[in-house]
XYZ file of C-alpha atoms in Angstrom:
745
model
C 11.263 -28.547 97.385
C 8.444 -26.165 96.556
C 8.702 -22.990 98.619
C 5.363 -21.408 99.531
C 4.692 -17.813 100.532
C 4.592 -18.695 104.224
C 8.111 -20.115 104.064
C 9.327 -17.101 102.096
C 7.907 -14.827 104.780
C 9.557 -16.944 107.488
C 12.849 -16.693 105.597
C 12.565 -12.890 105.368
C 11.895 -12.684 109.085
C 14.846 -15.004 109.763
C 17.126 -12.729 107.728
C 15.833 -9.685 109.606
C 16.494 -11.403 112.955
C 20.019 -12.518 112.165
C 21.451 -9.751 109.986
C 22.412 -7.536 112.922
C 23.062 -10.105 115.647
C 26.567 -10.284 117.069
C 27.076 -13.689 115.476
C 29.111 -15.573 118.078
C 30.168 -19.105 117.135
C 29.944 -20.446 120.674
C 27.013 -18.421 121.903
C 24.573 -18.301 119.005
C 25.373 -21.008 116.447
C 22.938 -23.611 117.831
C 20.186 -21.009 118.159
C 20.832 -19.967 114.541
C 20.513 -23.503 113.178
C 17.490 -24.415 115.316
C 15.756 -21.284 114.069
C 16.618 -22.018 110.439
C 15.719 -25.704 110.504
C 12.576 -25.373 112.587
C 11.050 -21.976 111.926
C 12.022 -21.610 108.266
C 12.422 -25.133 106.884
C 9.659 -26.584 109.042
C 11.647 -29.479 110.522
C 9.946 -31.101 113.506
C 11.663 -32.409 116.648
C 14.908 -30.482 116.231
C 16.351 -31.854 119.492
C 16.488 -35.422 118.202
C 17.195 -34.442 114.626
C 20.380 -32.404 115.087
C 23.454 -33.353 117.116
C 25.690 -30.544 118.349
C 29.318 -30.675 119.496
C 29.804 -34.264 118.340
C 33.141 -35.701 119.583
C 35.527 -36.995 116.916
C 38.662 -38.962 117.908
C 41.660 -37.395 116.209
C 45.335 -38.255 116.395
C 46.304 -37.636 120.008
C 43.208 -35.554 120.778
C 39.444 -35.305 120.556
C 37.830 -32.761 118.279
C 34.234 -31.593 118.250
C 32.316 -30.955 115.064
C 29.777 -28.168 115.430
C 26.675 -29.945 114.131
C 25.676 -33.206 112.485
C 22.306 -34.072 110.920
C 22.295 -37.898 110.649
C 19.111 -38.190 108.581
C 20.500 -36.128 105.711
C 24.212 -36.720 106.481
C 25.018 -33.024 106.731
C 28.144 -31.943 108.622
C 28.207 -28.286 109.691
C 31.264 -26.216 110.599
C 30.090 -22.889 112.024
C 32.207 -19.772 112.560
C 31.644 -16.370 114.089
C 30.450 -13.472 111.990
C 33.317 -11.835 110.139
C 35.439 -14.993 109.851
C 36.579 -15.531 106.249
C 35.366 -18.994 105.238
C 38.133 -19.278 102.638
C 41.002 -18.311 104.935
C 43.189 -20.686 106.996
C 42.782 -20.362 110.770
C 45.861 -20.240 112.942
C 44.216 -22.067 115.846
C 43.182 -24.964 113.647
C 46.464 -26.070 112.153
C 46.248 -23.571 109.308
C 43.145 -25.260 107.894
C 40.239 -23.396 106.352
C 36.793 -24.049 107.891
C 36.129 -26.544 105.106
C 39.507 -28.162 105.755
C 38.561 -28.566 109.422
C 35.213 -30.114 108.518
C 36.836 -32.456 105.995
C 39.386 -33.560 108.615
C 36.564 -34.411 111.027
C 34.731 -36.262 108.270
C 37.822 -38.243 107.285
C 38.274 -39.398 110.889
C 34.722 -40.732 111.202
C 33.588 -44.301 110.400
C 32.491 -45.044 106.836
C 28.811 -45.287 107.798
C 28.931 -41.763 109.271
C 30.555 -39.987 106.342
C 28.981 -36.703 105.260
C 26.990 -36.386 102.057
C 27.140 -32.605 102.432
C 29.490 -30.252 104.286
C 28.235 -26.757 105.107
C 30.456 -23.989 106.426
C 28.730 -20.867 107.725
C 29.618 -17.560 109.393
C 26.054 -16.236 109.916
C 26.283 -14.153 106.708
C 27.327 -16.818 104.199
C 26.712 -20.522 103.657
C 29.224 -22.520 101.618
C 27.712 -25.837 100.514
C 30.013 -28.687 99.478
C 28.625 -31.725 97.682
C 30.884 -34.609 98.768
C 29.843 -36.671 95.742
C 31.613 -34.038 93.611
C 34.921 -33.602 95.454
C 36.535 -31.425 92.764
C 33.595 -29.051 92.381
C 33.616 -25.586 93.905
C 31.132 -25.000 96.734
C 27.854 -23.270 96.126
C 27.804 -19.954 97.979
C 24.515 -18.741 99.467
C 24.383 -15.402 101.232
C 22.011 -14.807 104.120
C 20.423 -11.840 102.343
C 19.464 -14.099 99.413
C 17.788 -16.743 101.564
C 14.147 -15.739 100.877
C 14.460 -16.213 97.120
C 16.902 -19.141 97.260
C 15.479 -21.106 100.172
C 14.992 -24.173 97.978
C 18.769 -24.617 97.988
C 18.705 -25.651 101.654
C 16.098 -28.381 101.219
C 18.884 -30.980 101.439
C 19.253 -30.100 105.143
C 15.915 -31.725 105.984
C 15.084 -33.939 102.994
C 17.445 -36.853 102.249
C 16.062 -37.145 98.696
C 16.554 -33.487 97.857
C 19.255 -32.481 95.374
C 18.052 -28.950 94.780
C 21.357 -27.266 95.575
C 21.995 -27.778 91.843
C 18.532 -26.540 90.830
C 19.883 -23.319 89.431
C 22.017 -25.204 86.927
C 19.148 -27.532 86.065
C 16.870 -24.549 85.453
C 19.556 -23.016 83.271
C 19.806 -26.157 81.154
C 16.015 -26.507 80.857
C 15.597 -22.861 79.880
C 18.477 -23.122 77.445
C 16.799 -26.041 75.714
C 13.588 -24.034 75.398
C 15.533 -21.148 73.863
C 17.444 -23.491 71.538
C 14.238 -25.139 70.325
C 12.644 -21.754 69.713
C 15.784 -20.466 67.996
C 15.935 -23.430 65.614
C 12.259 -23.046 64.682
C 12.668 -19.300 64.068
C 15.867 -19.751 62.057
C 14.012 -21.898 59.513
C 11.655 -18.993 58.792
C 14.366 -16.566 57.657
C 14.920 -16.417 53.897
C 18.702 -16.500 54.266
C 20.936 -17.233 57.239
C 23.208 -14.269 56.548
C 24.739 -12.022 59.202
C 21.841 -9.537 59.109
C 19.247 -12.292 59.583
C 21.210 -13.894 62.420
C 21.563 -10.522 64.166
C 17.794 -9.979 63.856
C 17.152 -13.492 65.174
C 19.420 -12.865 68.154
C 17.552 -9.668 69.035
C 14.213 -11.442 68.678
C 15.277 -14.251 71.036
C 16.595 -11.861 73.680
C 13.410 -9.775 73.558
C 11.180 -12.840 73.851
C 13.116 -14.285 76.786
C 13.057 -10.944 78.603
C 9.265 -10.859 78.189
C 8.965 -14.437 79.479
C 11.114 -13.594 82.504
C 9.360 -10.277 83.153
C 5.943 -11.958 83.233
C 7.016 -14.538 85.835
C 9.072 -12.115 87.935
C 6.261 -9.598 88.365
C 7.855 -6.956 86.138
C 4.849 -7.342 83.802
C 1.283 -7.981 85.014
C 0.539 -11.643 85.644
C -0.095 -13.794 82.533
C -0.234 -10.740 80.268
C 2.045 -12.335 77.661
C 0.326 -15.704 77.840
C -3.073 -14.077 77.235
C -1.721 -12.109 74.269
C -0.312 -15.254 72.637
C -3.470 -17.238 73.350
C -5.717 -14.832 71.408
C -3.293 -14.246 68.524
C -3.546 -16.616 65.524
C -0.295 -17.834 63.958
C -0.751 -15.854 60.727
C -0.988 -12.606 62.738
C 1.704 -13.479 65.317
C 4.548 -11.749 63.467
C 2.684 -8.439 63.342
C 1.485 -8.790 66.934
C 4.988 -9.362 68.318
C 6.325 -6.306 66.507
C 3.401 -4.285 67.902
C 4.224 -5.617 71.369
C 7.881 -4.600 71.108
C 6.936 -1.138 69.843
C 4.425 -0.751 72.678
C 7.033 -1.720 75.270
C 9.290 1.005 73.841
C 6.575 3.694 73.997
C 5.755 5.695 77.181
C 2.112 5.441 78.268
C 1.391 9.113 77.515
C 2.524 8.698 73.888
C 0.523 5.566 73.113
C -2.507 5.687 70.847
C -5.915 6.246 72.397
C -7.314 3.185 70.652
C -4.482 0.764 71.471
C -5.945 -2.709 72.030
C -6.298 -3.694 75.707
C -4.070 -6.766 75.171
C -1.190 -4.431 74.274
C -2.081 -1.543 76.577
C -1.683 -3.908 79.543
C 2.094 -3.966 78.996
C 4.113 -1.285 80.818
C 6.706 1.014 79.256
C 10.056 -0.749 79.398
C 12.614 1.607 77.780
C 16.306 0.744 78.202
C 16.886 0.287 74.478
C 15.984 -3.396 74.496
C 12.932 -2.922 72.255
C 14.133 0.118 70.345
C 13.815 -0.011 66.548
C 11.598 -3.105 66.343
C 10.091 -3.553 62.883
C 8.479 -6.228 60.738
C 11.545 -6.277 58.495
C 13.494 -8.210 61.132
C 10.788 -10.715 62.159
C 10.021 -13.503 59.666
C 6.566 -15.001 59.025
C 5.726 -17.215 62.011
C 3.939 -20.569 62.222
C 1.580 -22.413 64.524
C 4.574 -24.482 65.661
C 6.321 -21.316 66.858
C 3.150 -20.071 68.526
C 2.852 -23.348 70.436
C 6.531 -23.187 71.436
C 5.945 -19.707 72.874
C 2.855 -20.852 74.777
C 4.841 -23.805 76.107
C 7.620 -21.425 77.171
C 5.041 -19.439 79.161
C 4.470 -22.503 81.381
C 8.144 -22.567 82.438
C 8.995 -20.667 85.643
C 11.554 -18.139 84.442
C 11.908 -16.580 87.900
C 14.485 -19.219 88.767
C 16.899 -17.815 86.207
C 19.915 -16.249 87.848
C 21.047 -13.262 85.768
C 24.722 -14.128 86.214
C 24.260 -17.288 84.157
C 21.726 -15.698 81.828
C 24.250 -15.981 78.998
C 24.342 -19.762 79.336
C 20.718 -19.871 78.194
C 21.828 -18.597 74.819
C 25.003 -20.590 74.329
C 23.201 -23.045 72.083
C 22.267 -20.169 69.786
C 25.893 -19.296 69.097
C 27.577 -21.366 66.418
C 29.977 -23.770 68.213
C 32.715 -23.113 65.661
C 32.341 -19.369 66.274
C 32.633 -19.909 70.029
C 35.836 -21.896 69.621
C 37.311 -19.376 67.203
C 36.604 -16.559 69.640
C 37.704 -18.585 72.655
C 34.443 -17.836 74.503
C 33.915 -19.692 77.801
C 30.828 -19.218 80.024
C 31.633 -19.051 83.670
C 30.040 -20.390 86.859
C 29.141 -18.073 89.744
C 31.540 -19.859 92.087
C 34.456 -19.374 89.720
C 33.615 -15.724 89.125
C 34.094 -15.199 92.854
C 37.607 -16.632 92.586
C 38.330 -13.469 90.619
C 36.229 -10.742 92.210
C 36.522 -11.798 95.860
C 40.298 -11.301 96.217
C 40.265 -8.428 93.712
C 37.920 -6.196 95.733
C 34.911 -7.942 97.281
C 36.645 -9.470 100.321
C 37.954 -6.073 101.443
C 34.616 -4.349 100.857
C 32.729 -7.083 102.710
C 35.050 -6.816 105.723
C 34.595 -3.053 105.803
C 30.810 -3.368 105.624
C 30.890 -6.023 108.370
C 32.948 -3.717 110.586
C 30.654 -0.745 109.952
C 27.542 -2.789 110.723
C 29.138 -4.208 113.866
C 29.550 -0.638 115.126
C 25.792 -0.142 114.734
C 23.818 2.867 113.533
C 22.708 4.347 116.834
C 24.852 7.498 116.683
C 25.115 10.237 114.089
C 28.788 9.366 113.573
C 27.958 5.700 112.897
C 25.267 6.700 110.404
C 27.748 8.998 108.641
C 30.142 6.049 108.380
C 27.436 3.909 106.787
C 26.509 6.754 104.459
C 30.121 7.332 103.393
C 30.614 3.626 102.755
C 27.523 3.525 100.558
C 28.836 6.524 98.616
C 32.120 4.693 98.129
C 30.333 1.631 96.746
C 28.519 3.930 94.332
C 31.789 5.534 93.193
C 33.600 2.350 92.130
C 33.826 1.578 88.423
C 34.427 -1.741 86.687
C 35.462 -2.896 83.212
C 35.293 -6.324 81.626
C 37.110 -5.940 78.278
C 35.888 -9.309 76.980
C 32.529 -9.376 78.704
C 30.731 -12.007 76.625
C 27.232 -12.350 78.037
C 28.059 -10.186 81.044
C 28.624 -12.823 83.731
C 31.384 -10.950 85.584
C 29.656 -7.581 85.398
C 26.317 -9.006 86.499
C 27.724 -10.891 89.478
C 29.755 -7.842 90.491
C 26.651 -5.640 90.312
C 24.671 -8.140 92.403
C 27.482 -8.362 94.971
C 27.752 -4.583 95.340
C 23.994 -4.164 95.604
C 23.818 -6.846 98.292
C 26.404 -4.950 100.311
C 24.490 -1.726 99.689
C 21.228 -3.316 100.815
C 22.872 -4.296 104.099
C 23.910 -0.671 104.605
C 20.441 0.594 103.650
C 18.811 -1.825 106.081
C 21.082 -0.728 108.928
C 20.602 2.971 108.231
C 16.811 2.725 107.914
C 16.490 0.381 110.895
C 13.130 -0.899 109.675
C 11.749 2.561 108.847
C 10.182 3.024 105.418
C 11.731 5.389 102.873
C 9.440 7.411 100.654
C 11.779 7.481 97.654
C 13.172 4.091 96.704
C 15.273 5.613 93.930
C 17.164 7.949 96.280
C 17.998 5.118 98.673
C 19.838 3.144 95.975
C 23.113 4.687 94.830
C 24.890 1.796 93.085
C 23.855 1.970 89.427
C 24.492 0.124 86.182
C 26.387 3.197 84.947
C 29.367 2.014 87.031
C 29.770 -1.114 84.881
C 31.507 -1.155 81.514
C 32.087 -3.949 79.045
C 33.534 -4.488 75.584
C 32.366 -7.427 73.485
C 32.910 -8.236 69.817
C 29.712 -10.283 69.408
C 26.585 -8.138 68.978
C 24.315 -10.872 70.300
C 26.376 -11.247 73.469
C 26.149 -7.466 73.988
C 22.348 -7.682 73.894
C 22.353 -10.624 76.303
C 24.729 -8.851 78.701
C 22.558 -5.728 78.845
C 19.468 -7.847 79.419
C 21.159 -9.821 82.198
C 22.091 -6.578 83.955
C 18.532 -5.263 83.615
C 17.202 -8.472 85.163
C 19.753 -8.161 87.971
C 18.666 -4.564 88.571
C 15.015 -5.629 88.764
C 15.796 -8.392 91.263
C 17.815 -6.086 93.505
C 15.108 -3.411 93.322
C 12.735 -5.994 94.747
C 15.104 -6.750 97.638
C 15.610 -3.069 98.437
C 11.868 -2.398 98.264
C 11.288 -5.168 100.789
C 13.810 -3.587 103.185
C 12.102 -0.201 102.844
C 8.563 -1.605 102.930
C 7.907 -0.169 99.488
C 6.607 -1.555 96.209
C 9.483 -2.221 93.785
C 9.923 0.122 90.835
C 11.026 -2.215 88.047
C 10.280 -0.033 85.067
C 11.224 1.797 83.018
C 14.620 0.225 82.472
C 17.501 2.677 82.394
C 19.770 2.545 79.355
C 22.945 3.135 81.336
C 25.036 -0.037 81.237
C 28.205 0.945 79.370
C 28.542 -2.220 77.289
C 29.804 -1.533 73.793
C 30.270 -3.700 70.739
C 33.822 -3.770 69.439
C 37.165 -5.532 69.274
C 38.699 -4.958 72.707
C 42.226 -5.017 71.271
C 41.430 -2.267 68.738
C 39.281 0.170 70.763
C 40.166 2.406 73.697
C 39.291 1.121 77.155
C 37.604 3.459 79.648
C 39.570 4.161 82.804
C 38.032 2.367 85.776
C 38.955 1.291 89.288
C 38.929 -2.414 88.423
C 39.493 -4.425 85.244
C 38.474 -8.077 85.297
C 37.184 -10.904 83.202
C 37.738 -14.048 81.236
C 39.416 -13.044 77.945
C 39.485 -15.580 75.112
C 42.009 -18.423 75.221
C 43.366 -19.294 71.779
C 46.548 -21.343 71.576
C 49.267 -21.337 68.943
C 47.646 -23.847 66.595
C 44.149 -22.307 66.715
C 44.873 -18.607 66.144
C 43.499 -16.989 63.006
C 45.530 -14.680 60.788
C 43.702 -11.666 62.257
C 44.505 -12.791 65.794
C 48.173 -13.236 64.881
C 48.155 -9.675 63.567
C 46.686 -8.413 66.850
C 49.308 -10.300 68.849
C 52.029 -8.612 66.785
C 50.824 -5.234 68.155
C 51.964 -6.284 71.613
C 54.558 -9.069 71.304
C 57.423 -10.029 69.022
C 57.003 -13.630 70.198
C 54.254 -14.968 67.936
C 53.529 -18.260 69.725
C 52.126 -16.609 72.850
C 48.481 -17.299 73.729
C 45.923 -14.781 72.484
C 44.858 -13.982 76.068
C 48.261 -12.361 76.676
C 47.149 -9.368 74.587
C 44.630 -8.427 77.303
C 47.395 -8.466 79.910
C 49.585 -6.248 77.749
C 46.839 -3.734 76.996
C 45.762 -3.625 80.657
C 49.367 -3.147 81.791
C 49.834 -0.225 79.395
C 46.552 1.403 80.465
C 47.014 1.247 84.239
C 50.507 2.733 84.495
C 50.455 5.619 86.967
C 46.976 4.708 88.246
C 45.568 2.795 91.208
C 43.590 0.428 88.978
C 43.717 -3.242 89.943
C 43.122 -6.048 87.443
C 42.402 -9.776 87.481
C 42.007 -12.146 84.552
C 41.227 -15.797 84.106
C 43.722 -17.290 81.675
C 44.879 -20.551 80.225
C 47.637 -21.876 82.472
C 50.056 -22.001 79.527
C 51.006 -18.346 80.108
C 52.625 -19.383 83.415
C 54.548 -22.297 81.916
C 57.417 -22.916 79.533
C 58.376 -20.506 76.770
C 55.525 -18.025 77.289
C 56.604 -16.807 80.727
C 59.621 -14.778 79.603
C 58.044 -12.818 76.711
C 54.844 -12.121 78.667
C 56.063 -11.151 82.102
C 59.107 -9.203 80.895
C 56.698 -7.156 78.765
C 54.365 -6.311 81.671
C 55.179 -3.584 84.185
C 52.980 -5.046 86.918
C 53.080 -6.573 90.381
C 51.031 -9.724 90.976
C 48.734 -9.294 93.993
C 47.173 -12.764 94.079
C 47.022 -15.889 91.978
C 45.030 -19.085 91.757
C 47.308 -21.853 90.575
C 46.061 -24.308 87.942
C 42.563 -25.679 88.464
C 39.734 -26.944 86.259
C 37.406 -24.119 85.231
C 33.811 -25.321 84.786
C 31.402 -23.320 82.678
C 27.619 -23.055 82.932
C 26.981 -24.278 79.403
C 25.083 -27.414 78.462
C 28.299 -29.137 77.409
C 30.573 -27.703 80.045
C 33.896 -26.273 78.957
C 36.585 -28.015 81.006
C 39.782 -26.017 80.702
C 42.732 -25.746 83.044
C 43.278 -22.164 84.049
C 44.929 -19.748 86.412
C 43.580 -16.505 87.876
C 46.051 -13.645 88.195
C 45.408 -10.319 89.942
C 47.841 -7.435 89.422
C 48.450 -3.686 89.551
C 51.041 -1.325 88.059
C 54.506 -1.463 89.576
C 55.528 1.494 91.681
C 51.991 2.523 92.608
C 50.312 2.379 96.038
C 49.640 -1.223 96.909
C 53.129 -2.575 96.159
C 53.621 -3.254 99.864
C 50.240 -4.952 100.346
C 50.148 -8.689 101.174
C 50.383 -11.202 98.326
C 48.359 -14.419 98.315
C 48.618 -17.678 96.369
C 45.581 -19.975 96.252
C 46.455 -23.605 95.574
C 43.431 -25.894 95.866
C 42.275 -25.657 99.487
C 45.513 -23.999 100.581
C 45.874 -20.252 101.028
C 49.557 -19.302 100.978
C 50.852 -15.856 101.965
C 53.710 -14.788 99.694
C 56.450 -12.174 99.643
C 56.446 -11.974 95.850
C 54.583 -13.861 93.131
C 56.465 -14.354 89.872
C 55.309 -15.346 86.399
C 55.390 -19.037 87.312
C 53.021 -18.256 90.232
C 55.736 -19.141 92.721
C 56.658 -17.265 95.883
C 60.053 -16.363 94.471
C 61.923 -13.511 92.777
C 60.872 -12.346 89.317
C 62.890 -14.623 87.079
C 62.050 -16.072 83.672
C 63.751 -18.925 81.869
C 64.378 -18.099 78.216
C 64.799 -20.691 75.447
C 68.362 -21.869 74.705
C 69.610 -23.087 71.320
C 71.800 -25.739 72.968
C 71.468 -27.843 76.152
C 73.570 -26.980 79.188
C 74.909 -30.513 79.477
C 75.278 -33.673 77.411
C 71.616 -34.602 76.957
C 69.579 -35.157 73.787
C 68.081 -32.010 72.287
C 64.331 -31.529 72.250
C 63.038 -31.527 68.696
C 59.725 -30.864 66.984
C 57.879 -34.155 66.636
C 55.856 -35.500 63.737
C 53.024 -33.225 62.576
C 50.458 -34.899 60.281
C 48.606 -31.811 58.944
C 46.455 -34.344 57.103
C 42.884 -33.590 58.166
C 42.891 -36.992 59.864
C 43.380 -38.903 56.601
C 46.599 -40.654 57.672
C 45.374 -41.401 61.217
C 43.861 -44.786 62.120
C 41.927 -44.789 65.387
C 42.037 -47.880 67.595
C 38.309 -48.441 66.989
C 38.837 -48.747 63.199
C 42.236 -50.480 63.131
C 40.996 -54.093 63.025
C 38.457 -53.376 60.275
C 41.033 -51.445 58.250
C 43.584 -54.284 58.402
C 40.932 -56.887 57.597
C 40.167 -55.014 54.380
C 43.764 -53.984 53.651
C 46.095 -56.589 55.233
C 48.995 -55.439 53.058
C 49.083 -52.152 54.993
C 50.131 -53.858 58.244
C 53.892 -53.124 57.859
C 53.144 -49.401 57.430
C 50.805 -49.024 60.416
C 52.776 -47.462 63.276
C 51.837 -46.500 66.833
C 51.176 -42.744 67.062
C 51.961 -41.199 70.454
C 51.259 -37.558 71.205
C 50.949 -35.869 74.601
C 47.319 -36.957 75.065
C 48.099 -40.563 74.113
C 51.172 -40.647 76.370
C 49.454 -39.177 79.430
C 46.304 -41.292 79.104
C 47.890 -44.442 77.609
C 45.568 -44.267 74.593
C 46.362 -46.509 71.604
C 46.352 -44.680 68.272
C 47.862 -45.490 64.881
C 48.996 -43.829 61.678
C 50.063 -44.714 58.156
C 53.821 -44.118 58.144
C 54.792 -44.175 54.479
C 58.185 -42.513 54.609
C 60.631 -44.252 52.241
C 57.882 -46.641 51.038
C 58.163 -47.106 47.238
C 55.240 -45.477 45.341
C 54.329 -48.742 43.585
C 53.701 -50.406 46.957
C 51.407 -47.548 48.006
C 49.498 -47.692 44.703
C 48.933 -51.435 45.239
C 46.891 -50.668 48.396
C 43.509 -49.079 47.420
C 42.429 -48.052 50.932
C 45.824 -46.511 51.595
C 45.680 -44.653 48.274
C 42.219 -43.366 49.184
C 43.557 -41.875 52.414
C 46.559 -40.363 50.648
C 44.183 -38.724 48.153
C 42.081 -37.293 51.005
C 45.211 -35.869 52.615
C 46.108 -34.152 49.334
C 42.596 -32.679 48.999
C 42.692 -31.390 52.572
C 46.022 -29.638 52.078
C 45.004 -28.095 48.756
C 41.875 -26.653 50.416
C 43.923 -24.792 53.044
C 44.252 -21.002 52.995
C 47.896 -21.329 54.083
C 50.354 -21.394 51.178
C 52.798 -23.522 53.169
C 50.122 -26.177 53.759
C 49.171 -26.208 50.063
C 52.824 -26.730 49.219
C 52.796 -29.997 51.174
C 49.976 -31.317 48.972
C 52.805 -32.422 46.663
C 53.775 -35.090 49.235
C 50.387 -36.314 50.537
C 51.716 -39.708 51.675
C 53.961 -38.042 54.260
C 53.386 -36.112 57.475
C 54.155 -32.410 57.199
C 56.963 -32.892 59.742
C 58.815 -36.218 59.838
C 61.287 -35.974 62.687
C 61.568 -39.494 64.014
C 64.909 -39.914 65.811
C 67.255 -42.480 64.258
């Protein structure tokens, strides 16, 4: 769906009409949807197109779904303003609004099943794609409708799939960046750390320029014109001149600066600081054409929260795994920040707006609430590309814009800067990767520019995008070795690195916090946060691998922490926004220091679609007392002891996959007696056939008589000798055997 200016204007007017309405489910829901579908989306003949209050036979009763659009198979469950779309409703069997809609849908004939389910409370749309039943809903806020109207095209167009357009744009843009990165990398003399750091800065600067041109931060087509008139052999010099110009205020620029460069505004913010020819390699016509091609892409569709996903392809995959980095979707970020602080703030803003702004007292309430938003501080101590910080900034600014709109009541404000109080200075991050730091700062600058535009529209002013303000407190460093600033909230997605993947340095860091060495690396962030927040009102929430709430890790972790768990999401699949999505099973845990205000506040467990109030949440994420099961050297009763299984430590040399088994035996039939079924946890759970060479107690002369077997034994020896671990090298003396051979008799 291509959204034209007329539709954008209609969407802005729709938002203005409905932002301050009472928002009654029974009195205004049909008017709301008729207005949206007809006035904004341009649907004709609404009366025949939309069915309201459709009866649905349920067990022993008849229910009524709020709205049904047969043409596009959209089922709508509408609630009054202020109703939490994620909370169970007492009058509806404890079901959430989505649960109610799903129950209606399940009771309908097959031919009338919904393709989409939309829940709405006048302020927020939650869009569920029924072809992806395990996926989180996409959340669209009323205030964002003018710029994200394309997302609702599925309401009127049965062929439209644009609710996922943001992700598609992210992937397309990421491919452009990856292609450009690869071409630039070839031009550096050596791919050392200094060259890679320079390349990272160059990519971030170029993408910011591409975005700024499309978003109206720069004059229209100014970058495209500059590239078009610059030959390839002069492109390197011209780009450096451009970056230096962007970092120079207009009054300090040379009198004779070429018009192509003078057209660019002063940007500031540190993004272009220190640009020099020493960090840009000689460029080619291929790179020039790639940049011109990139200018044809519409970068306005980039959402700053997933800005980091554009650059994932530029980080070495092995480096990402070693650091445990996972890029996070917007929907999953809200599983952290909503219960941590955003739900409470949103309810307070809703209540203040419901009281109106007609009296001086009401305006003082709005003013005080805006000051409170501007006073809150946030830290992500493993911020990566800034996803959590950026989405938190956007969420706070959206709340602030609602307050600004109510206080101004349509009247223009002369000073846009004084109207906005929430600033990037409230947001702090620590990140070990210098490239990710640059991306995070850029994402926040883009977010600031987008929110400036929204505020300017409310105040009937022109947005003031530039200069950027160098005030985002994101620092480069190892979060476990540097001091953390004190803030109101600590949140994020620290790295997950399990027992078998941890480096020697990571083991050393774990030893600072835990005597138990097999704990997951992420536990260090819990320990450091727990130590920092004692005696404060700071609240924290982290995404973590679910292993820290299972088995042996529970006792050493939760006995070490002096915290109370406020809320928890039990195990679910955490999707990232990368090209090859990271699918990991995680929990989200929110907590504060024991003995501080908040200990008596309600606890909540989220388990799939269920929202469960709890008296106490323990380390297993159960509503139960704080207990932890510690390992025992002997079983309590007469049962076999658990033992360590068979560990190959062979680099794959002794493993025969099912796909190669037949060919291997055809070439080496004498190995058949020594080929045994290999069953690990993955093979057991998924019933996957896998095989290994089991050569324990096999005479050496028999092994030497089998050339293919000997070849694999030799590879195992080479792999072990190449290890940095002395213990692994020691086992190179027995390359025909697994490192651990613990088959029961």
